[in-house]
Structure formats: C-alpha cells, structure tokens
mmCIF file of C-alpha atoms and ligand atoms in Angstrom:
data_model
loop_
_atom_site.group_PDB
_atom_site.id
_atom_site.type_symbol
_atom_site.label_atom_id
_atom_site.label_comp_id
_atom_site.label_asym_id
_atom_site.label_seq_id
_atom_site.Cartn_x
_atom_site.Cartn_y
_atom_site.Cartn_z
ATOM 1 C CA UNK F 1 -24.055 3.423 2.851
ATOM 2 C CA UNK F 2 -21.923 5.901 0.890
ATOM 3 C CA UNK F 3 -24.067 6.932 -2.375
ATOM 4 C CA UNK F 4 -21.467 8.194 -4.942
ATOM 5 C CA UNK F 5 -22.096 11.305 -6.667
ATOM 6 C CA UNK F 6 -20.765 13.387 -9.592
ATOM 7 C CA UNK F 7 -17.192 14.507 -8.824
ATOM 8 C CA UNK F 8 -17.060 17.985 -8.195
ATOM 9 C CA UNK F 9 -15.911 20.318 -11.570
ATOM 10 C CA UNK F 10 -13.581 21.812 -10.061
ATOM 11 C CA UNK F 11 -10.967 21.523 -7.208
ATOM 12 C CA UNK F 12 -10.259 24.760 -5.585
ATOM 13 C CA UNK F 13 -9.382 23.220 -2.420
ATOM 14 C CA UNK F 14 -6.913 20.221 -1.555
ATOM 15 C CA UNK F 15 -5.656 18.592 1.551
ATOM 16 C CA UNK F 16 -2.526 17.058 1.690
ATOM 17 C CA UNK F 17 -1.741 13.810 3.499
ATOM 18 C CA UNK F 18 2.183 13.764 4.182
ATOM 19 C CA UNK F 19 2.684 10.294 6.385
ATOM 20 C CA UNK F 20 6.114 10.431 8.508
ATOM 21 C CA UNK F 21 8.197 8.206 10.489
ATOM 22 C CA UNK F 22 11.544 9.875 11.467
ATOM 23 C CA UNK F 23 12.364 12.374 9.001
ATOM 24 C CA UNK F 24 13.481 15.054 11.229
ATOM 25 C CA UNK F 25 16.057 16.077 8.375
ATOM 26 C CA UNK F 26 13.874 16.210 5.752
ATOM 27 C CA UNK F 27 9.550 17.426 7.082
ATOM 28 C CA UNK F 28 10.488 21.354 8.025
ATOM 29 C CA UNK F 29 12.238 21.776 4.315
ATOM 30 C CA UNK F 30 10.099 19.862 2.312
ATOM 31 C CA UNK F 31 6.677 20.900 4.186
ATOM 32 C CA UNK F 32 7.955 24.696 3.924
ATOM 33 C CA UNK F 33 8.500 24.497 0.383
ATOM 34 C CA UNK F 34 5.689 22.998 -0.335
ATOM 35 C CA UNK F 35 3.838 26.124 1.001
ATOM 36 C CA UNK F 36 5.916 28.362 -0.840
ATOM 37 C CA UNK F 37 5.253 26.495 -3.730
ATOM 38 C CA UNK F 38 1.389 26.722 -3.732
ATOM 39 C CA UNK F 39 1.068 30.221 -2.135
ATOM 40 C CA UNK F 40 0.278 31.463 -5.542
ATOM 41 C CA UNK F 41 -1.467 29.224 -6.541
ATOM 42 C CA UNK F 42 -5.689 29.558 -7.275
ATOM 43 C CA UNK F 43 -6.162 25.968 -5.233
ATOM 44 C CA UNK F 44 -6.237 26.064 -1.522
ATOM 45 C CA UNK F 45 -3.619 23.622 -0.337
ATOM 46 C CA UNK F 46 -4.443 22.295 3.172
ATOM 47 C CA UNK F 47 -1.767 19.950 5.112
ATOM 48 C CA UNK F 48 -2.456 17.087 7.179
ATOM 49 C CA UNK F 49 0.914 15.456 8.328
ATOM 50 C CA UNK F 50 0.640 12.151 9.817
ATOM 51 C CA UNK F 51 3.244 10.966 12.553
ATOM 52 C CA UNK F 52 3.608 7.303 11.971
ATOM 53 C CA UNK F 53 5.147 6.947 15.781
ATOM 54 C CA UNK F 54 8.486 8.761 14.893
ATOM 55 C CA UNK F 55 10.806 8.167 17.476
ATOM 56 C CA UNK F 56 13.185 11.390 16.612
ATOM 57 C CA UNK F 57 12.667 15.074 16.293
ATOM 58 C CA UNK F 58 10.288 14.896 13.340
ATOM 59 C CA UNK F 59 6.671 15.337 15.978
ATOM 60 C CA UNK F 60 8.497 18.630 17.499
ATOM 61 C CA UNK F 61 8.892 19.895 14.054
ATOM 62 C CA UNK F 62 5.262 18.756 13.061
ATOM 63 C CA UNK F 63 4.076 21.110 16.202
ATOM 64 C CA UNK F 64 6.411 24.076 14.928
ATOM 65 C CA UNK F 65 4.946 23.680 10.857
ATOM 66 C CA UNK F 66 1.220 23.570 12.374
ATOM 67 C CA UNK F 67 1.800 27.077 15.082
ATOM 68 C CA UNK F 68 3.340 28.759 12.246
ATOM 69 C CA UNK F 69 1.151 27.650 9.419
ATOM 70 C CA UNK F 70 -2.722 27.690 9.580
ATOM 71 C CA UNK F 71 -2.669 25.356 6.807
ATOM 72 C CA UNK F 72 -0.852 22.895 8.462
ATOM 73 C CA UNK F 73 -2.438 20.077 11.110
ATOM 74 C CA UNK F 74 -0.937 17.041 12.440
ATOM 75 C CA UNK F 75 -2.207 13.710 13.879
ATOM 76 C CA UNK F 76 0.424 11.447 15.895
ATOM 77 C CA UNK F 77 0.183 7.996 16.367
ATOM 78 C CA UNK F 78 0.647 5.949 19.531
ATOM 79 C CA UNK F 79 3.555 3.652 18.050
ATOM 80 C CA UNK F 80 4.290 3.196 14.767
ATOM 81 C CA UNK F 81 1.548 1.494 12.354
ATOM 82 C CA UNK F 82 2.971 1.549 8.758
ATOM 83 C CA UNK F 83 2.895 4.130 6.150
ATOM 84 C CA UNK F 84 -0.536 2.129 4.494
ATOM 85 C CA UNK F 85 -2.159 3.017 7.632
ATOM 86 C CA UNK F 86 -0.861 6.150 7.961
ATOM 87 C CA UNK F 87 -2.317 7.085 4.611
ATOM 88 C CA UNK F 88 -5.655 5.305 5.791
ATOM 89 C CA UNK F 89 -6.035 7.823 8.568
ATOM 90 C CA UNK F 90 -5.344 10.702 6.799
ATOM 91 C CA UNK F 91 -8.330 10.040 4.335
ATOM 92 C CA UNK F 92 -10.338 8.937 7.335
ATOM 93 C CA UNK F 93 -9.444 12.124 9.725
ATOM 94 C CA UNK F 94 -9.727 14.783 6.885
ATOM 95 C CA UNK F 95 -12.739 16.055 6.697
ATOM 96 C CA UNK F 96 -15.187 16.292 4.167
ATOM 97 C CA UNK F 97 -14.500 19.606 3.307
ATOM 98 C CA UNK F 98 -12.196 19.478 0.427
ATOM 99 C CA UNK F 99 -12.874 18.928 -2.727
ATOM 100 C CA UNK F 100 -10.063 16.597 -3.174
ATOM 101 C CA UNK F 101 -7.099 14.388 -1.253
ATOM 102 C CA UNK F 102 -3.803 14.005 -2.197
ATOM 103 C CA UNK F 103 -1.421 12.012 -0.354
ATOM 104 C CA UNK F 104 2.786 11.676 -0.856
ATOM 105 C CA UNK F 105 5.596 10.846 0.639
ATOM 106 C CA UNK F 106 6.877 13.232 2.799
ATOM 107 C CA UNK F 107 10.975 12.381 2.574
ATOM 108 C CA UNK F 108 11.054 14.856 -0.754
ATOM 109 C CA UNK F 109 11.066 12.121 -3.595
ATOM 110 C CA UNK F 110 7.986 13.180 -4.420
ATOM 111 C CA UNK F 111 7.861 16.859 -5.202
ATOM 112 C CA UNK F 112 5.662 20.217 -5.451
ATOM 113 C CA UNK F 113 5.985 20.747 -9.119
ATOM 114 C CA UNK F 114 4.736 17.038 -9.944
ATOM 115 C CA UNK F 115 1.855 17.502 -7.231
ATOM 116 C CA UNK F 116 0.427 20.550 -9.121
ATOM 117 C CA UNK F 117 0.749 18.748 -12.004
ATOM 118 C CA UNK F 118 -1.410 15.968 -10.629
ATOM 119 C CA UNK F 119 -3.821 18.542 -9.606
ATOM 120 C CA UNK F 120 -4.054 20.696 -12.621
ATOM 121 C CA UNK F 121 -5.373 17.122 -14.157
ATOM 122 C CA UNK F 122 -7.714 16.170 -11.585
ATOM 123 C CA UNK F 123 -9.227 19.575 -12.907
ATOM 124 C CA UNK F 124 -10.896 17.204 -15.574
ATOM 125 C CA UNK F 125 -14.687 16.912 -14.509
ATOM 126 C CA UNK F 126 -14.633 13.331 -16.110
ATOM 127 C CA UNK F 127 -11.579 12.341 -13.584
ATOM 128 C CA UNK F 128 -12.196 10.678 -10.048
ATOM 129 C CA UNK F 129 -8.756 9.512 -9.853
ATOM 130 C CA UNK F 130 -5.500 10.981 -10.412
ATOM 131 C CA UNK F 131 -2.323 8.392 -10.098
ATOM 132 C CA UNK F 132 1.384 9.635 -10.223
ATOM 133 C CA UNK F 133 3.610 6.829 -11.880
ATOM 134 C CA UNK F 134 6.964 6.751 -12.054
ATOM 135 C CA UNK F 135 8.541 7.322 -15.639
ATOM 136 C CA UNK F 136 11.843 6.335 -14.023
ATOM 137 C CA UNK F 137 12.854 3.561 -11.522
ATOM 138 C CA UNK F 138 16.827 4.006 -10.830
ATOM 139 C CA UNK F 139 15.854 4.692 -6.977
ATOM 140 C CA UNK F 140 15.445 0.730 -6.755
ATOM 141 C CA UNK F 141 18.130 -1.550 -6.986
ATOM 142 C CA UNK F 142 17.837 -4.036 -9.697
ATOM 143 C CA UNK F 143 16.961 -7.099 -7.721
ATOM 144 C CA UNK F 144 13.730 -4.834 -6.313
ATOM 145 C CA UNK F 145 12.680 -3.911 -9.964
ATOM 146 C CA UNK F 146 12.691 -7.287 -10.480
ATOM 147 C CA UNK F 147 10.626 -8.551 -7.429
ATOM 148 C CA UNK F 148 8.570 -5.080 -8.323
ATOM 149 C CA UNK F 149 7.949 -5.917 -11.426
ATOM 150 C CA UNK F 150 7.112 -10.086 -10.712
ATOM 151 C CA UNK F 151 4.795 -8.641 -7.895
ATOM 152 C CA UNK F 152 2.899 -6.280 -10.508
ATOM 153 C CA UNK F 153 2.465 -9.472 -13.121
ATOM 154 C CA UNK F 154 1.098 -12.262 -10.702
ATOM 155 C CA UNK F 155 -0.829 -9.588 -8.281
ATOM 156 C CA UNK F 156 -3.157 -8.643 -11.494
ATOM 157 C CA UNK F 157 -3.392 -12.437 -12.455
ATOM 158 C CA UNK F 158 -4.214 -13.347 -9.308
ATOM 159 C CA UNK F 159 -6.819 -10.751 -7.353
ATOM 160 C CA UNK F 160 -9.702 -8.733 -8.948
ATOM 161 C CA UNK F 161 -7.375 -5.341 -8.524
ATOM 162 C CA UNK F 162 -4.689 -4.244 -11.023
ATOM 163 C CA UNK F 163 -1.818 -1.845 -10.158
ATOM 164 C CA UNK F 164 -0.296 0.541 -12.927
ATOM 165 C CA UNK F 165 2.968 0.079 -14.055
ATOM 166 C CA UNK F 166 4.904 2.316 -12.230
ATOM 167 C CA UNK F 167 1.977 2.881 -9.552
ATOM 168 C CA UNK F 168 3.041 4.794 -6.342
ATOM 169 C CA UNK F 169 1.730 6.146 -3.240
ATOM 170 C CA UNK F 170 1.360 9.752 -5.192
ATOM 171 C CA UNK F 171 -2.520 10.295 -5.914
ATOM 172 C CA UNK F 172 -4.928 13.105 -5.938
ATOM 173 C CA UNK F 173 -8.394 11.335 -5.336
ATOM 174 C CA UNK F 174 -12.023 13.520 -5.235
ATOM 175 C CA UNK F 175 -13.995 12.910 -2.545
ATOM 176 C CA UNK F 176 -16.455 10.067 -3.913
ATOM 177 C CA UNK F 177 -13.372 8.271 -3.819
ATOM 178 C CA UNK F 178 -12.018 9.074 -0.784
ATOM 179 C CA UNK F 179 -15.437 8.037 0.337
ATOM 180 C CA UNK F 180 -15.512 4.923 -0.899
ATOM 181 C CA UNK F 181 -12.350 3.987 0.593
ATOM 182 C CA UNK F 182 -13.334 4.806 3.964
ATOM 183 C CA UNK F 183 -16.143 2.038 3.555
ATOM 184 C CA UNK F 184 -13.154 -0.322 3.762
ATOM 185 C CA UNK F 185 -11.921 -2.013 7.079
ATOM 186 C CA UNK F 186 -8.903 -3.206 6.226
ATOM 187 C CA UNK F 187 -7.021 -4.513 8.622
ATOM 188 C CA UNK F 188 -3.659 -4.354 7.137
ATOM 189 C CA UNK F 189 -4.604 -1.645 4.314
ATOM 190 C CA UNK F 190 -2.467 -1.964 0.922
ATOM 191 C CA UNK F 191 -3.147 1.417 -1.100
ATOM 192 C CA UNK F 192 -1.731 0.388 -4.553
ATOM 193 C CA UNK F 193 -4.347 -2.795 -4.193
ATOM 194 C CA UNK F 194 -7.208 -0.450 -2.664
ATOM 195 C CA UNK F 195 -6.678 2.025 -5.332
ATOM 196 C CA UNK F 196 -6.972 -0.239 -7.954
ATOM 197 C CA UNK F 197 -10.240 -2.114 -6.100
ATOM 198 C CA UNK F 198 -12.436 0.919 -5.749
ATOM 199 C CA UNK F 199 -12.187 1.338 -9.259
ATOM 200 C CA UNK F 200 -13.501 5.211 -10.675
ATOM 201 C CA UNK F 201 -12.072 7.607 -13.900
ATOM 202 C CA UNK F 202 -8.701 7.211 -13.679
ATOM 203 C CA UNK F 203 -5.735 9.442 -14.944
ATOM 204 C CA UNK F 204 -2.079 7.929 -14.780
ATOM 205 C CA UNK F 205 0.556 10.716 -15.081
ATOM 206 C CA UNK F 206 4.157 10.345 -14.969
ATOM 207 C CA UNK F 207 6.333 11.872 -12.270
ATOM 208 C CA UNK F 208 9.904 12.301 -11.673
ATOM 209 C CA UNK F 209 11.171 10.040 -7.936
ATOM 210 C CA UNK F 210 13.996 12.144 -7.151
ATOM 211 C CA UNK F 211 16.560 10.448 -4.680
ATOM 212 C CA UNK F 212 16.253 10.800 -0.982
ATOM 213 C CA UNK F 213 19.132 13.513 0.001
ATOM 214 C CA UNK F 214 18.639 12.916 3.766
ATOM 215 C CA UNK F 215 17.545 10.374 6.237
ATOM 216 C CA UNK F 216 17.441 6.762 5.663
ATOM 217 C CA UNK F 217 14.504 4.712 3.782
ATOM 218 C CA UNK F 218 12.398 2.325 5.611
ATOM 219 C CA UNK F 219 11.475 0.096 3.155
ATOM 220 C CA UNK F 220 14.502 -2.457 2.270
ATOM 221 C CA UNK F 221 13.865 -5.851 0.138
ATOM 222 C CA UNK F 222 12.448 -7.737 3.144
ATOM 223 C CA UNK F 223 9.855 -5.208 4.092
ATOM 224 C CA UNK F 224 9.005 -5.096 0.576
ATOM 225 C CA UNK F 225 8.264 -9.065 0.119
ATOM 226 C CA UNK F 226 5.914 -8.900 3.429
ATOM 227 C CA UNK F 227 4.163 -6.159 2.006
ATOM 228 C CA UNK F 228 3.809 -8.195 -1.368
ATOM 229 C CA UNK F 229 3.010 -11.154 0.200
ATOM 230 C CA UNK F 230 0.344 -9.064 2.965
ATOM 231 C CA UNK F 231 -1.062 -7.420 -0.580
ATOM 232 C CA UNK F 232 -1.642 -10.909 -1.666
ATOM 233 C CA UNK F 233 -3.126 -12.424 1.199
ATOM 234 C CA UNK F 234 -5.730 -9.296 1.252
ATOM 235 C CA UNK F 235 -6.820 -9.352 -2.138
ATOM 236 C CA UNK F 236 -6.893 -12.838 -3.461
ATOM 237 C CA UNK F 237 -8.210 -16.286 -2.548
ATOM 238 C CA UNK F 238 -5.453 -17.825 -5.264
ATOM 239 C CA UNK F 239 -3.503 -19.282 -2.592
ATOM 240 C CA UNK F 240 -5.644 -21.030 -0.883
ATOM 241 C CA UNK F 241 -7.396 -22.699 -4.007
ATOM 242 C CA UNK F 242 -4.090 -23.282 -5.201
ATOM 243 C CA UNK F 243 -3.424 -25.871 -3.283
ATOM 244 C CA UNK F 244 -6.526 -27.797 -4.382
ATOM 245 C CA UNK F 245 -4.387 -28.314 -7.662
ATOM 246 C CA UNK F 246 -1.106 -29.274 -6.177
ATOM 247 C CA UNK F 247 -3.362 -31.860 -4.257
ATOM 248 C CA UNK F 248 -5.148 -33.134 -7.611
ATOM 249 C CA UNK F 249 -1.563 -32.926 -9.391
ATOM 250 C CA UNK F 250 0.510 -34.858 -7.104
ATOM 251 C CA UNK F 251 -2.455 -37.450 -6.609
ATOM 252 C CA UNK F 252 -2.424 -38.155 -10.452
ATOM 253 C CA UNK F 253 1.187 -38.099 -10.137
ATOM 254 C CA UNK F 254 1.338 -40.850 -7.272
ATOM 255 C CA UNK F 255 -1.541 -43.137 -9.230
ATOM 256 C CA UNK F 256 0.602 -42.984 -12.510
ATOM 257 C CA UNK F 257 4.041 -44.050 -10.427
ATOM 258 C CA UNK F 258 1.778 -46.842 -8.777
ATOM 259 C CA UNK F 259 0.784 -47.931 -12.421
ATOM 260 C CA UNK F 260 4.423 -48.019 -13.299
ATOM 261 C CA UNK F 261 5.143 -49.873 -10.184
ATOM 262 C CA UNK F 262 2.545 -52.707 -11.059
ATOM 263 C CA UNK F 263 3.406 -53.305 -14.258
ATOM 264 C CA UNK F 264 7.365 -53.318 -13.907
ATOM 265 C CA UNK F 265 6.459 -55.487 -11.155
ATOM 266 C CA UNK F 266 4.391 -57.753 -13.241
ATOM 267 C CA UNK F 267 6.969 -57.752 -16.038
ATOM 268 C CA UNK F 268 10.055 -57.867 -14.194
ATOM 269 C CA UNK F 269 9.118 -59.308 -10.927
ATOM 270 C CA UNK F 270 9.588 -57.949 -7.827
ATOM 271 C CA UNK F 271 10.921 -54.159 -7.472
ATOM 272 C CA UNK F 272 13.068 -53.353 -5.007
ATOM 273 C CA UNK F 273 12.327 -49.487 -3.954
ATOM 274 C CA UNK F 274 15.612 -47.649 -2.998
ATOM 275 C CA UNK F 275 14.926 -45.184 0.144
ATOM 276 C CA UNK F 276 16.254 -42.374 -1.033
ATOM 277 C CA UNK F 277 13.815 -42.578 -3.099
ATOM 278 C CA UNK F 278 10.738 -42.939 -0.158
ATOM 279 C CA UNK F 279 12.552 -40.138 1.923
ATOM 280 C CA UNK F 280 12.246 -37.705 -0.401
ATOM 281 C CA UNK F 281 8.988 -38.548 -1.192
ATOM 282 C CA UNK F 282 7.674 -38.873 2.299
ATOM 283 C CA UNK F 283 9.849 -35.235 2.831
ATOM 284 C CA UNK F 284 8.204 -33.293 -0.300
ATOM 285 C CA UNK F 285 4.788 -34.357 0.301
ATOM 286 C CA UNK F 286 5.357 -33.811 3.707
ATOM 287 C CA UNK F 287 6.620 -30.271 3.601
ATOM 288 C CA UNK F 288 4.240 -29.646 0.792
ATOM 289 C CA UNK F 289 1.040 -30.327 3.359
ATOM 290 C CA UNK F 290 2.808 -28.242 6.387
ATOM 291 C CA UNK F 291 3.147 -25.273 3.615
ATOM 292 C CA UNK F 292 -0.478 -25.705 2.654
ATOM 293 C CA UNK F 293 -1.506 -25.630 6.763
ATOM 294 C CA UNK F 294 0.708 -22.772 7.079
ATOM 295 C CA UNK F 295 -0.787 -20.417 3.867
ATOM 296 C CA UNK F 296 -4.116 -21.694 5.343
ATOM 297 C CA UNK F 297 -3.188 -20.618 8.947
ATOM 298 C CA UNK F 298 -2.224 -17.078 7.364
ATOM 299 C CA UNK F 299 -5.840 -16.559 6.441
ATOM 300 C CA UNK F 300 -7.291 -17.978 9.475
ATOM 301 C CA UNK F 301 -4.483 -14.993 11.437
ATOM 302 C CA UNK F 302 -6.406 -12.861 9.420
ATOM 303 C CA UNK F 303 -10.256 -13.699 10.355
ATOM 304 C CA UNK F 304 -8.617 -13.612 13.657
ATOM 305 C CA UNK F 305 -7.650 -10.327 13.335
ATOM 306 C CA UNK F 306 -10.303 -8.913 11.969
ATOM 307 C CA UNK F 307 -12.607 -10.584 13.993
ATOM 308 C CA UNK F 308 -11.052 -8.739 17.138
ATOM 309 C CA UNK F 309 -11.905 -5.206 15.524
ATOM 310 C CA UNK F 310 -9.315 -3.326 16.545
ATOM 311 C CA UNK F 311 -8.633 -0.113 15.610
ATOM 312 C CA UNK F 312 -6.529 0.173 12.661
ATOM 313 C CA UNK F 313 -4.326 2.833 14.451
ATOM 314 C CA UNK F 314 -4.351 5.227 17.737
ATOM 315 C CA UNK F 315 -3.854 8.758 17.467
ATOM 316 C CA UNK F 316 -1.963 9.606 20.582
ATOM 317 C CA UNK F 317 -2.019 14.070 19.838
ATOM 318 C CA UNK F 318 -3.176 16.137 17.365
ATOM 319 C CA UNK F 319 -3.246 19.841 16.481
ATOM 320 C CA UNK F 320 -5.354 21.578 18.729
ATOM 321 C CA UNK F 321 -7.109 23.618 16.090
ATOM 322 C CA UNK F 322 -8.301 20.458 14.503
ATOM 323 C CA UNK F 323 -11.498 20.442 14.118
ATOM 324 C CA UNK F 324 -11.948 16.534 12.614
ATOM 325 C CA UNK F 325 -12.863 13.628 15.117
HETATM 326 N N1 UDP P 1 6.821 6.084 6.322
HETATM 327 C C1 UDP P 1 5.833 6.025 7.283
HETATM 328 N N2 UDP P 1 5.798 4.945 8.124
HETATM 329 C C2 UDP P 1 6.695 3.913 8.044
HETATM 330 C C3 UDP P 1 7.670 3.978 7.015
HETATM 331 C C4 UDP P 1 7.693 5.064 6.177
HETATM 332 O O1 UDP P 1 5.009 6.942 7.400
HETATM 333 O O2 UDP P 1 6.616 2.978 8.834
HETATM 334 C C5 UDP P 1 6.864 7.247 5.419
HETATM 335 C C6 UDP P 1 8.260 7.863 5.279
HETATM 336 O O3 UDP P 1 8.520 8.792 6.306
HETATM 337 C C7 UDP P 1 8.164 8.500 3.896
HETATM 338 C C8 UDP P 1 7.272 7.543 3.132
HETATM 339 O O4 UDP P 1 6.535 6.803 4.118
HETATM 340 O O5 UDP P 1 7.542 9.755 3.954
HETATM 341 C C9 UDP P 1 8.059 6.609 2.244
HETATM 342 O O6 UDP P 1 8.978 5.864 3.042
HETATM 343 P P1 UDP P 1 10.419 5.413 2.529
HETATM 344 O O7 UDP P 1 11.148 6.573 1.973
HETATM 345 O O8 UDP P 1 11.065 4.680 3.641
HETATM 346 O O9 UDP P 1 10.032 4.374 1.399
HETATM 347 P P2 UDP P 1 10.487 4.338 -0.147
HETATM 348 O O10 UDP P 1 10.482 5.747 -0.647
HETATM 349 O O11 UDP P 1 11.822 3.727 -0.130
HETATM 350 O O12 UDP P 1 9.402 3.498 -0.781
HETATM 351 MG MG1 MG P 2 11.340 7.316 0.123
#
C-alpha cells in the first residue's frame, strides 16, 4: 500500500498527458507549440500522448511528434476506451520519475500559457493539487450549462466527492497524488469525481476554454448525461436507498387512500372505483418497481463488471524508446 509522503518543493520536471481520439487537424500544431512554448522554460516538460483508438491520421502524426521530439512518447489503444480512461493510463504508464502530472485536452481549448500558469502554482510546497476551472462557459450551449450545472448540485449532495464549479479535465497533480489514484480500479473511471475523492491541498485556478478551431467534439448532450449518470452510479449508493423512500412514501400514501376509502364507504355507502383510476395506479406503481429493478440491475452490471477484472484498456503500440511497462 501506497504511503503518502511530503510533496516534493519543487517541480522541475512535468509530464504531460494529452488523450486523443481523431484530431489529426489539430495534435501536430498544438503538440508543437506546446514545445515551443516551454523550451525556455526552467521545468522539464515531458509528453505522453495517449491514442484513444483514433481511427484517422492522428496515430501517424503521434509517431512523427515522438521521432522528432525526445520529449514526446505515445501509447495507442486497441479500440477506443473513453477519454476518462485515457487519462487513467497516462497516470498509470508514466513513470515515477516526474515530479508532477498534468493532463489536458489535446484539441487546443486548453492552452500553453494557462498550463504554465497551473504549474508556476503547483510550485507551492503546501499544494498537492492544482485544478484549472473555467472562468468562462460560452463553449456549452445553454441547455448543457444547465444539465452541467444540475449535475454539479445533486452529484455533491449525493456522493462523498465534490467537483469545483467550473472543474475540468485541466490539472497538474504531484506524485502522492498521482499515486493515490493509481490505487483505484475503476472500472469506468470519472476524473472530476476521482479528483475530488482522493482529496489532498488543493489550488483552483481559472483558465480561459478557447473554442475548438478544427475537428469536431465528441462529447454532445447524450454522451454527457451517460457520463453524469456513470459518475453517479460510481460514486454514490443514493439511488439505490432511494428507493427505500419511494417504497415507504407510496405505502403511507396507499394506507391513507384505503382510510379514505373506508370511511366514505361507511358514510356514504358503497364506492364505486372508476378504472381510470386503478389503471393508472396499477401503471405508476408498476413502472415505478420495473425502474427500481432496473437502477438496481445497473449496480449489479457493475459488480459484474468488475468482478470479471478486465483490463481497463489495451495498449495496442507504443514509442519504442519508452521505457514504462
Ligand atoms: N477524447 C478522447 N477520447 C474520446 C473522446 C475525446 O481521448 O473518446 C479527447 C479529445 O481528442 C480531446 C479531449 O478528449 O482531446 C476532449 O474531447 P472533446 O473536445 O470531444 O470534448 P469537450 O471539449 O467538448 O468536452
Ligand atoms: Mg474539446
């Protein structure tokens, strides 16, 4: 078991995890610049770029940024697992000998000027954890703000980990961190939940999203209520124990509408029940019991899962001068 220690006092060295899944118009720019931007600069900026099973160009151009680049490695997955897992392979397949890991997206929203920034913080002996958030949020449409924002609010009511305002997938972490998360075995990882789990000295500093100028985004409204909804399952028990009050409410409910039923009965004589009135209740208790079997049976999927211990991901290539695993 992983012991933490002190965090280092300083960070002179860095590697970068950049997960990708088809950005052929966007990696050889933004990983090139990157470079440029951090050539002078006193921390050692390593690159570890993560092929999330891209189906275009973008692998080819991860082999031409590692030949030409010493600081640059790649790992390439078998298919494509998600950019969570991507990022949870990166931290596993780094290497211990960094100081600290970053990890960002790798489409250019995120950018070199706000990643030095984050570093230049995580400078600060007393600081484990360095979190980008966004100060702006006109990259989402307003109905995802919304769902964003609804997510946020019932995710820290609900589980024992609370995500920023603002919270992205832009973090410098030291390495008692990055340890710690490896101890995890997620099966479907969720990095804004994991970050706020582990717990540690954390910084929040705001960052600039710029828009994506090329390629196309992967995540869309859908994608984003799975993840929610996979965050949820992960981190709290709230659904399942939520149905232990629906049961208890709608019992209470039916004993009070059998009291009614008695006395108007005894007052008024007989009642004469309509059936619309015994469809819809045999239809609402009867979807609410095949919803509580199915939230149930989305736990169970995951026991299942993780009782199979897979691996979380396959790397199919990798740089040849890596040295990790
Ligand atoms: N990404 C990935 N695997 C995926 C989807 C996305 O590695 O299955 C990468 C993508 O290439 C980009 C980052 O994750 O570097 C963020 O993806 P995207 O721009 O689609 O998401 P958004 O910025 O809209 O949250
Ligand atoms: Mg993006």
């Amino acid at each position: 078991m992983y012991q933490p220690t002190d965090s280092h006092s300083s960070i002179n060295s860095v590697c970068l995890i950049l997960p990708f899944h088809n950005e052929e118009e966007n990696l050889y720019d933004f990983v090139t610049d990157l470079i440029g931007h951090f050539k002078s600069s006193p921390v050692r900026l390593d690159i570890l770029l993560v092929d999330d099973g891209s189906t275009d160009n973008s692998l080819s151009i991860a082999k031409t940024l590692s030949r030409h680049h010493t600081c640059v490695e790649f790992i390439s997955f078998s298919r494509n697992f998600g950019k969570e897992t991507a990022i949870i392979a990166g931290l596993s397949e780094c290497g211990d000998k960094f100081d600290a890991v970053a990890y960002m997206d790798s489409d250019g929203q995120h950018s070199a000027k706000d990643l030095a920034k984050l570093i230049e913080s995580a400078q600060d002996p007393n600081i484990d954890l360095t979190c980008g958030v966004r100060s702006d949020r006109e990259y989402q449409t307003p109905s995802q703000r919304l769902l964003a924002n609804a997510f946020y609010v019932l995710f820290k009511r609900i589980s024992h980990a609370s995500i920023d305002k603002g919270a992205g997938d832009f973090n410098v972490l030291k390495m008692n961190v990055v340890k710690s998360i490896r101890l995890m075995h997620e099966q479907h990882p969720f990095m804004k939940g994991i970050i706020g789990w582990v717990g540690f000295r954390k910084r929040l500093i705001p960052i600039h999203i710029h828009s994506r100028t090329t390629g196309t985004a992967k995540s869309s409204t859908w994608k984003m209520l799975k993840l929610a909804f996979s965050a949820i399952l992960s981190f709290s028990a709230w659904p399942l124990r939520a149905w232990s009050a629906i049961g208890a409410t709608s019992a209470i409910i039916a004993v009070a509408y059998l009291s009614i039923i008695v006395i108007d009965t005894i007052l008024r004589g007989r009642d004469i029940p309509g059936y619309a009135s015994t469809v819809v209740l045999l239809l609402g208790i009867g979807g609410l019991q095949l919803l509580s079997i199915g939230i149930v049976g989305e736990y169970v999927a995951r026991i299942y899962d993780a009782s199979k211990n897979r691996p979380r991901y396959i790397i199919a290539q990798k740089s040849s001068k890596k040295e990790i695993k």
